[in-house]
Amino acid sequence: MSRTDPELHESVEGAAADIASMEIRGAATIADAAAEALAAQAEDSDADDPDEFRAEMRAAARRLRETRPTAVSLPNSLRYVLRGMDGETVPELRESVVESAREFRRELDQAQENLGRIGANRLRDGDTVMTHCHSTDALSCVEKALEQGKDISAIVKETRPRKQGHITARQLREWDVPVTLVVDNAARRYLDEVDHVLVGADSIAADGSVINKVGTSGLAVNARERGVPIMVAAQTLKLHPDTMTGHTVEIEMRDEREVLTEDEEAEINGDADGEGFAVENPAFDVTPPRYVDAIVTERGQFPPESIVTLMRELFGDQQGGEPWEE
Ligand SMILES: O=P(O)(O)OC[C@H]1O[C@H](OP(=O)(O)O)[C@H](O)[C@@H]1O
């Protein structure tokens, strides 16, 4: 932080640290936490004048923005809340930010509900889904299918290195869904027993590419080879506006210690002198649109190639820089 940066509320610093460490994780959950943190900053601000208040909010948004680069739900959330900031006085500005954050969080919940209902229509009674990682959007489809009285089973991929598959398994068991947990490398073997691959997304690009937890693209290629449809559950908050103008989505590279402990590394190195070896830990990968059957949003389901039409509708009139950079 530079000396001129305003002081940030503990909720902002706390949320930023928790997002970076993945204590708070999952694209929608990150967006929700970011909006909540901005509201806390606004509520407790002791800014003396409107300019100071605005500068404080921009600094808070920048701090949250720099935590993780891939899930576009994070900047989309910050943009939504800051664009709602309006007023001549500090109390007016404060109220507008709090209300904007509240509205964002309400819409996020509603979108997930609506998406779930649409996604559930793709699932038939007795179907088995294969999941990768943990996605609240994807699980919403299962939840709604269960509410429709359908029996659904799941083959849950463990999802190395952080094993978010365990979170998915726990949630599904709470709903009494029969679960088989498999290591990632076993996925292809089990695809013959599966009716749908069901995953979430961290970002969707304008060409319909799906950016999701690393391993999704290999799963999609294998599923296509086996004739299993691939369904991506992603509310429109996951659509990446910058990709409409040719930008690519940055893939987060995480700490190598998530993959290999120091002791394990020492063991591999043995008595060898000199340089160690490289460990890479990309958190996400890109699944090309040709491997995706449907992107399910709260506005309906789309073949990936047509997602750009929806993006033009949603982002077409958005111009200029980011509100936290003004
Ligand atoms: O928004 P929802 O559907 O909950 O999650 C979407 C995606 O966010 C997660 O990323 P991470 O675990 O935060 O790296 C997974 O990649 C998951 O598919």
PDB file of N, CA and C in Angstrom, residues 276-325:
ATOM      1  N   GLY A 276      16.995 -27.372  -7.875  1.00  0.00           N
ATOM      2  CA  GLY A 276      15.906 -28.343  -7.721  1.00  0.00           C
ATOM      3  C   GLY A 276      15.183 -28.493  -9.049  1.00  0.00           C
ATOM      4  N   PHE A 277      13.917 -28.753  -8.980  1.00  0.00           N
ATOM      5  CA  PHE A 277      13.145 -28.918 -10.217  1.00  0.00           C
ATOM      6  C   PHE A 277      11.947 -27.979 -10.148  1.00  0.00           C
ATOM      7  N   ALA A 278      11.292 -27.829 -11.272  1.00  0.00           N
ATOM      8  CA  ALA A 278      10.168 -26.883 -11.339  1.00  0.00           C
ATOM      9  C   ALA A 278       8.865 -27.573 -10.948  1.00  0.00           C
ATOM     10  N   VAL A 279       8.035 -26.839 -10.230  1.00  0.00           N
ATOM     11  CA  VAL A 279       6.665 -27.286  -9.961  1.00  0.00           C
ATOM     12  C   VAL A 279       5.750 -26.173 -10.445  1.00  0.00           C
ATOM     13  N   GLU A 280       4.752 -26.512 -11.218  1.00  0.00           N
ATOM     14  CA  GLU A 280       3.800 -25.503 -11.688  1.00  0.00           C
ATOM     15  C   GLU A 280       2.425 -25.873 -11.172  1.00  0.00           C
ATOM     16  N   ASN A 281       1.646 -24.866 -10.826  1.00  0.00           N
ATOM     17  CA  ASN A 281       0.331 -25.114 -10.237  1.00  0.00           C
ATOM     18  C   ASN A 281      -0.722 -24.176 -10.824  1.00  0.00           C
ATOM     19  N   PRO A 282      -1.076 -24.395 -12.104  1.00  0.00           N
ATOM     20  CA  PRO A 282      -2.145 -23.554 -12.673  1.00  0.00           C
ATOM     21  C   PRO A 282      -3.488 -23.949 -12.052  1.00  0.00           C
ATOM     22  N   ALA A 283      -4.268 -22.946 -11.658  1.00  0.00           N
ATOM     23  CA  ALA A 283      -5.541 -23.253 -10.983  1.00  0.00           C
ATOM     24  C   ALA A 283      -6.679 -23.521 -11.969  1.00  0.00           C
ATOM     25  N   PHE A 284      -6.514 -23.064 -13.201  1.00  0.00           N
ATOM     26  CA  PHE A 284      -7.630 -23.150 -14.160  1.00  0.00           C
ATOM     27  C   PHE A 284      -7.134 -23.585 -15.530  1.00  0.00           C
ATOM     28  N   ASP A 285      -8.065 -24.006 -16.375  1.00  0.00           N
ATOM     29  CA  ASP A 285      -7.722 -24.212 -17.779  1.00  0.00           C
ATOM     30  C   ASP A 285      -8.886 -23.763 -18.659  1.00  0.00           C
ATOM     31  N   VAL A 286      -8.657 -23.811 -19.950  1.00  0.00           N
ATOM     32  CA  VAL A 286      -9.643 -23.280 -20.907  1.00  0.00           C
ATOM     33  C   VAL A 286     -10.205 -24.438 -21.726  1.00  0.00           C
ATOM     34  N   THR A 287     -11.512 -24.610 -21.694  1.00  0.00           N
ATOM     35  CA  THR A 287     -12.167 -25.621 -22.506  1.00  0.00           C
ATOM     36  C   THR A 287     -12.747 -24.949 -23.748  1.00  0.00           C
ATOM     37  N   PRO A 288     -12.275 -25.332 -24.931  1.00  0.00           N
ATOM     38  CA  PRO A 288     -12.800 -24.680 -26.148  1.00  0.00           C
ATOM     39  C   PRO A 288     -14.298 -24.966 -26.325  1.00  0.00           C
ATOM     40  N   PRO A 289     -14.996 -24.040 -26.958  1.00  0.00           N
ATOM     41  CA  PRO A 289     -16.460 -24.177 -27.071  1.00  0.00           C
ATOM     42  C   PRO A 289     -16.916 -25.470 -27.736  1.00  0.00           C
ATOM     43  N   ARG A 290     -16.097 -26.037 -28.636  1.00  0.00           N
ATOM     44  CA  ARG A 290     -16.574 -27.229 -29.352  1.00  0.00           C
ATOM     45  C   ARG A 290     -16.754 -28.443 -28.439  1.00  0.00           C
ATOM     46  N   TYR A 291     -16.217 -28.367 -27.225  1.00  0.00           N
ATOM     47  CA  TYR A 291     -16.389 -29.484 -26.290  1.00  0.00           C
ATOM     48  C   TYR A 291     -17.524 -29.259 -25.294  1.00  0.00           C
ATOM     49  N   VAL A 292     -18.215 -28.156 -25.446  1.00  0.00           N
ATOM     50  CA  VAL A 292     -19.268 -27.821 -24.481  1.00  0.00           C
ATOM     51  C   VAL A 292     -20.623 -27.927 -25.168  1.00  0.00           C
ATOM     52  N   ASP A 293     -21.568 -28.619 -24.533  1.00  0.00           N
ATOM     53  CA  ASP A 293     -22.894 -28.769 -25.141  1.00  0.00           C
ATOM     54  C   ASP A 293     -23.823 -27.619 -24.797  1.00  0.00           C
ATOM     55  N   ALA A 294     -23.782 -27.181 -23.538  1.00  0.00           N
ATOM     56  CA  ALA A 294     -24.693 -26.100 -23.152  1.00  0.00           C
ATOM     57  C   ALA A 294     -24.109 -25.290 -22.009  1.00  0.00           C
ATOM     58  N   ILE A 295     -24.287 -23.983 -22.115  1.00  0.00           N
ATOM     59  CA  ILE A 295     -23.975 -23.106 -20.978  1.00  0.00           C
ATOM     60  C   ILE A 295     -25.322 -22.686 -20.393  1.00  0.00           C
ATOM     61  N   VAL A 296     -25.524 -23.076 -19.144  1.00  0.00           N
ATOM     62  CA  VAL A 296     -26.803 -22.802 -18.494  1.00  0.00           C
ATOM     63  C   VAL A 296     -26.652 -21.546 -17.638  1.00  0.00           C
ATOM     64  N   THR A 297     -27.431 -20.538 -17.958  1.00  0.00           N
ATOM     65  CA  THR A 297     -27.416 -19.289 -17.187  1.00  0.00           C
ATOM     66  C   THR A 297     -28.818 -19.064 -16.611  1.00  0.00           C
ATOM     67  N   GLU A 298     -28.970 -17.987 -15.838  1.00  0.00           N
ATOM     68  CA  GLU A 298     -30.301 -17.658 -15.299  1.00  0.00           C
ATOM     69  C   GLU A 298     -31.206 -17.111 -16.401  1.00  0.00           C
ATOM     70  N   ARG A 299     -30.629 -16.822 -17.557  1.00  0.00           N
ATOM     71  CA  ARG A 299     -31.426 -16.304 -18.678  1.00  0.00           C
ATOM     72  C   ARG A 299     -31.741 -17.371 -19.711  1.00  0.00           C
ATOM     73  N   GLY A 300     -31.466 -18.594 -19.385  1.00  0.00           N
ATOM     74  CA  GLY A 300     -31.723 -19.681 -20.320  1.00  0.00           C
ATOM     75  C   GLY A 300     -30.444 -20.423 -20.612  1.00  0.00           C
ATOM     76  N   GLN A 301     -30.568 -21.491 -21.406  1.00  0.00           N
ATOM     77  CA  GLN A 301     -29.365 -22.235 -21.764  1.00  0.00           C
ATOM     78  C   GLN A 301     -28.952 -21.879 -23.195  1.00  0.00           C
ATOM     79  N   PHE A 302     -27.642 -21.856 -23.412  1.00  0.00           N
ATOM     80  CA  PHE A 302     -27.109 -21.387 -24.692  1.00  0.00           C
ATOM     81  C   PHE A 302     -26.071 -22.356 -25.221  1.00  0.00           C
ATOM     82  N   PRO A 303     -26.057 -22.595 -26.542  1.00  0.00           N
ATOM     83  CA  PRO A 303     -24.871 -23.244 -27.093  1.00  0.00           C
ATOM     84  C   PRO A 303     -23.713 -22.258 -26.932  1.00  0.00           C
ATOM     85  N   PRO A 304     -22.502 -22.721 -26.648  1.00  0.00           N
ATOM     86  CA  PRO A 304     -21.416 -21.774 -26.332  1.00  0.00           C
ATOM     87  C   PRO A 304     -21.182 -20.731 -27.418  1.00  0.00           C
ATOM     88  N   GLU A 305     -21.387 -21.121 -28.680  1.00  0.00           N
ATOM     89  CA  GLU A 305     -21.112 -20.190 -29.784  1.00  0.00           C
ATOM     90  C   GLU A 305     -22.051 -18.983 -29.766  1.00  0.00           C
ATOM     91  N   SER A 306     -23.195 -19.105 -29.111  1.00  0.00           N
ATOM     92  CA  SER A 306     -24.145 -17.979 -29.148  1.00  0.00           C
ATOM     93  C   SER A 306     -24.053 -17.106 -27.892  1.00  0.00           C
ATOM     94  N   ILE A 307     -23.113 -17.403 -27.024  1.00  0.00           N
ATOM     95  CA  ILE A 307     -23.034 -16.645 -25.771  1.00  0.00           C
ATOM     96  C   ILE A 307     -22.657 -15.184 -26.037  1.00  0.00           C
ATOM     97  N   VAL A 308     -21.973 -14.951 -27.143  1.00  0.00           N
ATOM     98  CA  VAL A 308     -21.557 -13.585 -27.468  1.00  0.00           C
ATOM     99  C   VAL A 308     -22.764 -12.661 -27.676  1.00  0.00           C
ATOM    100  N   THR A 309     -23.854 -13.222 -28.164  1.00  0.00           N
ATOM    101  CA  THR A 309     -25.066 -12.416 -28.369  1.00  0.00           C
ATOM    102  C   THR A 309     -25.588 -11.912 -27.022  1.00  0.00           C
ATOM    103  N   LEU A 310     -25.584 -12.815 -26.056  1.00  0.00           N
ATOM    104  CA  LEU A 310     -26.016 -12.444 -24.708  1.00  0.00           C
ATOM    105  C   LEU A 310     -25.056 -11.407 -24.120  1.00  0.00           C
ATOM    106  N   MET A 311     -23.778 -11.578 -24.384  1.00  0.00           N
ATOM    107  CA  MET A 311     -22.793 -10.636 -23.844  1.00  0.00           C
ATOM    108  C   MET A 311     -22.978  -9.247 -24.448  1.00  0.00           C
ATOM    109  N   ARG A 312     -23.293  -9.193 -25.736  1.00  0.00           N
ATOM    110  CA  ARG A 312     -23.524  -7.878 -26.365  1.00  0.00           C
ATOM    111  C   ARG A 312     -24.714  -7.193 -25.716  1.00  0.00           C
ATOM    112  N   GLU A 313     -25.726  -7.991 -25.447  1.00  0.00           N
ATOM    113  CA  GLU A 313     -26.937  -7.450 -24.822  1.00  0.00           C
ATOM    114  C   GLU A 313     -26.619  -6.903 -23.426  1.00  0.00           C
ATOM    115  N   LEU A 314     -25.814  -7.655 -22.677  1.00  0.00           N
ATOM    116  CA  LEU A 314     -25.549  -7.279 -21.284  1.00  0.00           C
ATOM    117  C   LEU A 314     -24.492  -6.188 -21.145  1.00  0.00           C
ATOM    118  N   PHE A 315     -23.462  -6.236 -21.989  1.00  0.00           N
ATOM    119  CA  PHE A 315     -22.313  -5.341 -21.799  1.00  0.00           C
ATOM    120  C   PHE A 315     -22.158  -4.324 -22.922  1.00  0.00           C
ATOM    121  N   GLY A 316     -23.035  -4.390 -23.923  1.00  0.00           N
ATOM    122  CA  GLY A 316     -22.861  -3.576 -25.124  1.00  0.00           C
ATOM    123  C   GLY A 316     -22.665  -2.104 -24.862  1.00  0.00           C
ATOM    124  N   ASP A 317     -23.353  -1.572 -23.840  1.00  0.00           N
ATOM    125  CA  ASP A 317     -23.277  -0.127 -23.620  1.00  0.00           C
ATOM    126  C   ASP A 317     -22.229   0.246 -22.569  1.00  0.00           C
ATOM    127  N   GLN A 318     -21.463  -0.735 -22.110  1.00  0.00           N
ATOM    128  CA  GLN A 318     -20.450  -0.408 -21.096  1.00  0.00           C
ATOM    129  C   GLN A 318     -19.179   0.076 -21.767  1.00  0.00           C
ATOM    130  N   GLN A 319     -18.793   1.304 -21.453  1.00  0.00           N
ATOM    131  CA  GLN A 319     -17.594   1.883 -22.066  1.00  0.00           C
ATOM    132  C   GLN A 319     -16.697   2.437 -20.976  1.00  0.00           C
ATOM    133  N   GLY A 320     -15.451   2.652 -21.332  1.00  0.00           N
ATOM    134  CA  GLY A 320     -14.544   3.326 -20.410  1.00  0.00           C
ATOM    135  C   GLY A 320     -13.843   2.388 -19.464  1.00  0.00           C
ATOM    136  N   GLY A 321     -13.028   2.975 -18.571  1.00  0.00           N
ATOM    137  CA  GLY A 321     -12.186   2.191 -17.672  1.00  0.00           C
ATOM    138  C   GLY A 321     -12.961   1.654 -16.485  1.00  0.00           C
ATOM    139  N   GLU A 322     -12.226   1.042 -15.616  1.00  0.00           N
ATOM    140  CA  GLU A 322     -12.839   0.462 -14.426  1.00  0.00           C
ATOM    141  C   GLU A 322     -13.134   1.554 -13.398  1.00  0.00           C
ATOM    142  N   PRO A 323     -14.262   1.423 -12.684  1.00  0.00           N
ATOM    143  CA  PRO A 323     -14.621   2.484 -11.729  1.00  0.00           C
ATOM    144  C   PRO A 323     -13.607   2.642 -10.597  1.00  0.00           C
ATOM    145  N   TRP A 324     -12.805   1.591 -10.317  1.00  0.00           N
ATOM    146  CA  TRP A 324     -11.829   1.733  -9.224  1.00  0.00           C
ATOM    147  C   TRP A 324     -10.521   2.360  -9.700  1.00  0.00           C
ATOM    148  N   GLU A 325     -10.449   2.640 -11.007  1.00  0.00           N
ATOM    149  CA  GLU A 325      -9.221   3.255 -11.529  1.00  0.00           C
ATOM    150  C   GLU A 325      -9.414   4.738 -11.833  1.00  0.00           C
TER     151      GLU A 325
END
